[in-house]
């Protein structure tokens, strides 16, 4: 696929790095020549220095032959106008815009063919807010990803000392948790993936990735560690767009929220926009005296979402030391995020990685309706829709056990209307089924995509 990326910031660079490794033809446009040079030194891609709103610059980037354009510069206006330009002047088939402002998502008429010609709008703030809410709903989880309209969850949890599953084999799962639809697809031990089969034993501190019926997710995740009380009190560090959206959503769900913001003017704005059950505090999130005074030790969850990685990391480590039960930290720099894995910070999130997961679904071939990266960055979970019949499809009309998947890849679940089939039930795939596929290596993605493509006879 020929992909044109506008913007070489953290999101653009992350998208380029991940898609270039999958043998796509990538071109990145940015006004910063130094930033582009750094990208081209380590990745196999083309770069063009210039203003992405100038047709001459887009032509130099070979926009006429692009299959997909991803506009992810720091400017909402530039991203939107670039999509309209790509559609009206160059007929780019698929256009994605990253937009920070929530107002555009509330007015879809602005994005269609009569507006900015955006096929898919990606809002990092909205995605991150939803992600945080899922982690708060499942306080024992390290990662929660939803598929099939929320009916299937892919959850990562750490097996703690005293867990009912520790020292038991994966094959004993159904015996230990009868009447539960769950399958373990990956185990990380000492930060490295290990082969998983029915004889693999779960050990203390293993990070276990499992696929489960979302209605049973809470029951399963509690088997990996001592059940934690429900979250009620949340403290947020940072009153930017993400902090504001998150505080508003949590307040609407009747959580008790305290929000710390360093800028006094911003504090006044937040206080005027947020409901009464959100207490806005003026001060630094790394002020130990302030945290103690405001009861951080009583907080069920601490969430750091300032614009400064170092501030987020230090304030989270401080909150954990002072007694916060679970700390979640937003970290932009990939190196920092990797460093924090396995530290006192329970969950480290990368906005670029979350944005990338949204973009992946539109890059994947076949009818892939969702694609999500797991915590460790390599494995990916796809949701693909099966089409056709036994003659035109490589999957329809066949049992799961008969499918020829790449080594290590596995089908974890099949969703058919209101029915969920786990892989050990070995169902026959039917037209319209949503199939959840675990792929351990990005280099295998193309083979899985091809499996779900129908032959020309289907049309």
mmCIF file of N, CA and C in Angstrom, residues 1-3 18-26 65-68 94 359-371 380 382-387 435 437 439 442-454 459:
data_model
loop_
_atom_site.group_PDB
_atom_site.id
_atom_site.type_symbol
_atom_site.label_atom_id
_atom_site.label_comp_id
_atom_site.label_asym_id
_atom_site.label_seq_id
_atom_site.Cartn_x
_atom_site.Cartn_y
_atom_site.Cartn_z
ATOM 1 N N UNK A 1 0.844 -1.195 0.000
ATOM 2 C CA UNK A 1 0.000 0.000 0.000
ATOM 3 C C UNK A 1 0.880 1.245 0.000
ATOM 4 N N UNK A 2 0.502 2.231 -0.812
ATOM 5 C CA UNK A 2 1.245 3.489 -0.852
ATOM 6 C C UNK A 2 0.566 4.478 0.104
ATOM 7 N N UNK A 3 1.301 4.901 1.128
ATOM 8 C CA UNK A 3 0.737 5.713 2.209
ATOM 9 C C UNK A 3 1.478 7.036 2.303
ATOM 10 N N UNK A 18 5.937 1.971 12.223
ATOM 11 C CA UNK A 18 5.200 0.714 12.272
ATOM 12 C C UNK A 18 4.756 0.243 10.892
ATOM 13 N N UNK A 19 4.342 1.159 10.040
ATOM 14 C CA UNK A 19 3.856 0.752 8.716
ATOM 15 C C UNK A 19 4.986 0.468 7.755
ATOM 16 N N UNK A 20 6.123 1.160 7.917
ATOM 17 C CA UNK A 20 7.265 0.896 7.036
ATOM 18 C C UNK A 20 7.805 -0.501 7.255
ATOM 19 N N UNK A 21 7.709 -0.994 8.479
ATOM 20 C CA UNK A 21 8.217 -2.330 8.782
ATOM 21 C C UNK A 21 7.356 -3.425 8.168
ATOM 22 N N UNK A 22 6.185 -3.058 7.650
ATOM 23 C CA UNK A 22 5.284 -4.036 7.033
ATOM 24 C C UNK A 22 5.301 -3.933 5.510
ATOM 25 N N UNK A 23 6.390 -3.384 4.977
ATOM 26 C CA UNK A 23 6.628 -3.334 3.532
ATOM 27 C C UNK A 23 5.621 -2.481 2.793
ATOM 28 N N UNK A 24 5.120 -1.431 3.453
ATOM 29 C CA UNK A 24 4.322 -0.435 2.751
ATOM 30 C C UNK A 24 5.257 0.606 2.130
ATOM 31 N N UNK A 25 4.765 1.300 1.116
ATOM 32 C CA UNK A 25 5.514 2.382 0.465
ATOM 33 C C UNK A 25 5.120 3.682 1.169
ATOM 34 N N UNK A 26 6.013 4.209 2.000
ATOM 35 C CA UNK A 26 5.692 5.337 2.870
ATOM 36 C C UNK A 26 6.400 6.602 2.396
ATOM 37 N N UNK A 65 -0.658 8.942 -6.633
ATOM 38 C CA UNK A 65 -0.660 7.476 -6.574
ATOM 39 C C UNK A 65 -0.881 6.936 -5.162
ATOM 40 N N UNK A 66 -1.211 7.808 -4.218
ATOM 41 C CA UNK A 66 -1.388 7.374 -2.834
ATOM 42 C C UNK A 66 -2.705 6.608 -2.660
ATOM 43 N N UNK A 67 -2.646 5.511 -1.918
ATOM 44 C CA UNK A 67 -3.860 4.766 -1.556
ATOM 45 C C UNK A 67 -4.496 5.321 -0.286
ATOM 46 N N UNK A 68 -3.655 5.903 0.572
ATOM 47 C CA UNK A 68 -4.120 6.387 1.868
ATOM 48 C C UNK A 68 -3.304 7.610 2.260
ATOM 49 N N UNK A 94 -8.559 7.152 0.332
ATOM 50 C CA UNK A 94 -8.860 7.066 1.758
ATOM 51 C C UNK A 94 -8.088 8.137 2.507
ATOM 52 N N UNK A 359 -5.444 3.827 13.601
ATOM 53 C CA UNK A 359 -5.097 3.930 12.187
ATOM 54 C C UNK A 359 -4.943 2.547 11.555
ATOM 55 N N UNK A 360 -4.432 1.594 12.320
ATOM 56 C CA UNK A 360 -4.138 0.271 11.771
ATOM 57 C C UNK A 360 -5.357 -0.393 11.130
ATOM 58 N N UNK A 361 -6.521 -0.157 11.694
ATOM 59 C CA UNK A 361 -7.707 -0.830 11.157
ATOM 60 C C UNK A 361 -8.006 -0.405 9.726
ATOM 61 N N UNK A 362 -7.578 0.806 9.350
ATOM 62 C CA UNK A 362 -7.840 1.296 8.001
ATOM 63 C C UNK A 362 -6.723 0.928 7.030
ATOM 64 N N UNK A 363 -5.606 0.454 7.557
ATOM 65 C CA UNK A 363 -4.481 0.041 6.726
ATOM 66 C C UNK A 363 -4.580 -1.444 6.405
ATOM 67 N N UNK A 364 -5.124 -2.213 7.331
ATOM 68 C CA UNK A 364 -5.196 -3.653 7.149
ATOM 69 C C UNK A 364 -6.068 -4.028 5.957
ATOM 70 N N UNK A 365 -5.626 -5.016 5.180
ATOM 71 C CA UNK A 365 -6.376 -5.486 4.030
ATOM 72 C C UNK A 365 -7.385 -6.536 4.480
ATOM 73 N N UNK A 366 -8.279 -6.926 3.554
ATOM 74 C CA UNK A 366 -9.360 -7.789 3.965
ATOM 75 C C UNK A 366 -10.334 -6.939 4.772
ATOM 76 N N UNK A 367 -11.409 -7.516 5.249
ATOM 77 C CA UNK A 367 -12.375 -6.744 6.027
ATOM 78 C C UNK A 367 -11.959 -6.774 7.494
ATOM 79 N N UNK A 368 -10.874 -6.054 7.810
ATOM 80 C CA UNK A 368 -10.394 -5.946 9.192
ATOM 81 C C UNK A 368 -11.036 -4.709 9.804
ATOM 82 N N UNK A 369 -11.882 -4.906 10.805
ATOM 83 C CA UNK A 369 -12.634 -3.791 11.384
ATOM 84 C C UNK A 369 -11.986 -3.250 12.650
ATOM 85 N N UNK A 370 -10.994 -3.945 13.186
ATOM 86 C CA UNK A 370 -10.261 -3.447 14.352
ATOM 87 C C UNK A 370 -8.880 -4.079 14.369
ATOM 88 N N UNK A 371 -7.898 -3.302 14.797
ATOM 89 C CA UNK A 371 -6.525 -3.804 14.941
ATOM 90 C C UNK A 371 -5.918 -3.087 16.130
ATOM 91 N N UNK A 380 -0.155 -8.258 17.895
ATOM 92 C CA UNK A 380 -1.314 -7.483 17.478
ATOM 93 C C UNK A 380 -2.537 -8.391 17.482
ATOM 94 N N UNK A 382 -6.315 -8.728 15.775
ATOM 95 C CA UNK A 382 -7.168 -8.256 14.685
ATOM 96 C C UNK A 382 -8.587 -8.769 14.867
ATOM 97 N N UNK A 383 -9.529 -7.959 14.439
ATOM 98 C CA UNK A 383 -10.917 -8.416 14.312
ATOM 99 C C UNK A 383 -11.263 -8.368 12.835
ATOM 100 N N UNK A 384 -11.437 -9.538 12.231
ATOM 101 C CA UNK A 384 -11.714 -9.627 10.801
ATOM 102 C C UNK A 384 -13.103 -10.219 10.587
ATOM 103 N N UNK A 385 -13.782 -9.730 9.556
ATOM 104 C CA UNK A 385 -15.108 -10.249 9.227
ATOM 105 C C UNK A 385 -14.966 -11.227 8.061
ATOM 106 N N UNK A 386 -15.486 -12.429 8.240
ATOM 107 C CA UNK A 386 -15.435 -13.460 7.197
ATOM 108 C C UNK A 386 -16.552 -13.213 6.177
ATOM 109 N N UNK A 387 -16.207 -13.319 4.891
ATOM 110 C CA UNK A 387 -17.187 -13.111 3.817
ATOM 111 C C UNK A 387 -17.097 -14.258 2.807
ATOM 112 N N UNK A 435 -14.138 -12.555 13.559
ATOM 113 C CA UNK A 435 -13.110 -13.493 14.021
ATOM 114 C C UNK A 435 -11.987 -12.711 14.696
ATOM 115 N N UNK A 437 -8.314 -12.596 15.974
ATOM 116 C CA UNK A 437 -7.070 -13.297 15.645
ATOM 117 C C UNK A 437 -5.899 -12.669 16.391
ATOM 118 N N UNK A 439 -1.935 -12.247 16.553
ATOM 119 C CA UNK A 439 -0.790 -12.362 15.655
ATOM 120 C C UNK A 439 0.456 -11.917 16.417
ATOM 121 N N UNK A 442 4.477 -8.896 13.644
ATOM 122 C CA UNK A 442 3.939 -8.015 12.605
ATOM 123 C C UNK A 442 4.198 -8.543 11.197
ATOM 124 N N UNK A 443 5.298 -9.266 11.023
ATOM 125 C CA UNK A 443 5.639 -9.771 9.687
ATOM 126 C C UNK A 443 4.637 -10.816 9.203
ATOM 127 N N UNK A 444 3.801 -11.314 10.101
ATOM 128 C CA UNK A 444 2.799 -12.313 9.723
ATOM 129 C C UNK A 444 1.459 -11.696 9.343
ATOM 130 N N UNK A 445 1.344 -10.373 9.532
ATOM 131 C CA UNK A 445 0.059 -9.706 9.319
ATOM 132 C C UNK A 445 -0.463 -9.929 7.905
ATOM 133 N N UNK A 446 0.408 -9.781 6.908
ATOM 134 C CA UNK A 446 -0.032 -9.886 5.510
ATOM 135 C C UNK A 446 -0.648 -11.255 5.235
ATOM 136 N N UNK A 447 -0.076 -12.319 5.813
ATOM 137 C CA UNK A 447 -0.615 -13.671 5.582
ATOM 138 C C UNK A 447 -1.995 -13.819 6.214
ATOM 139 N N UNK A 448 -2.185 -13.221 7.377
ATOM 140 C CA UNK A 448 -3.499 -13.296 8.028
ATOM 141 C C UNK A 448 -4.527 -12.488 7.248
ATOM 142 N N UNK A 449 -4.120 -11.295 6.778
ATOM 143 C CA UNK A 449 -5.029 -10.481 5.974
ATOM 144 C C UNK A 449 -5.462 -11.237 4.715
ATOM 145 N N UNK A 450 -4.513 -11.871 4.064
ATOM 146 C CA UNK A 450 -4.810 -12.595 2.824
ATOM 147 C C UNK A 450 -5.798 -13.722 3.074
ATOM 148 N N UNK A 451 -5.700 -14.317 4.245
ATOM 149 C CA UNK A 451 -6.593 -15.420 4.597
ATOM 150 C C UNK A 451 -8.056 -14.976 4.578
ATOM 151 N N UNK A 452 -8.295 -13.718 4.936
ATOM 152 C CA UNK A 452 -9.671 -13.223 5.032
ATOM 153 C C UNK A 452 -10.121 -12.442 3.800
ATOM 154 N N UNK A 453 -9.295 -12.426 2.763
ATOM 155 C CA UNK A 453 -9.716 -11.793 1.512
ATOM 156 C C UNK A 453 -10.463 -12.800 0.666
ATOM 157 N N UNK A 454 -11.539 -12.334 0.026
ATOM 158 C CA UNK A 454 -12.313 -13.241 -0.827
ATOM 159 C C UNK A 454 -11.727 -13.246 -2.228
ATOM 160 N N UNK A 459 -17.267 -11.481 -6.241
ATOM 161 C CA UNK A 459 -17.886 -10.276 -6.773
ATOM 162 C C UNK A 459 -18.638 -10.534 -8.062
#
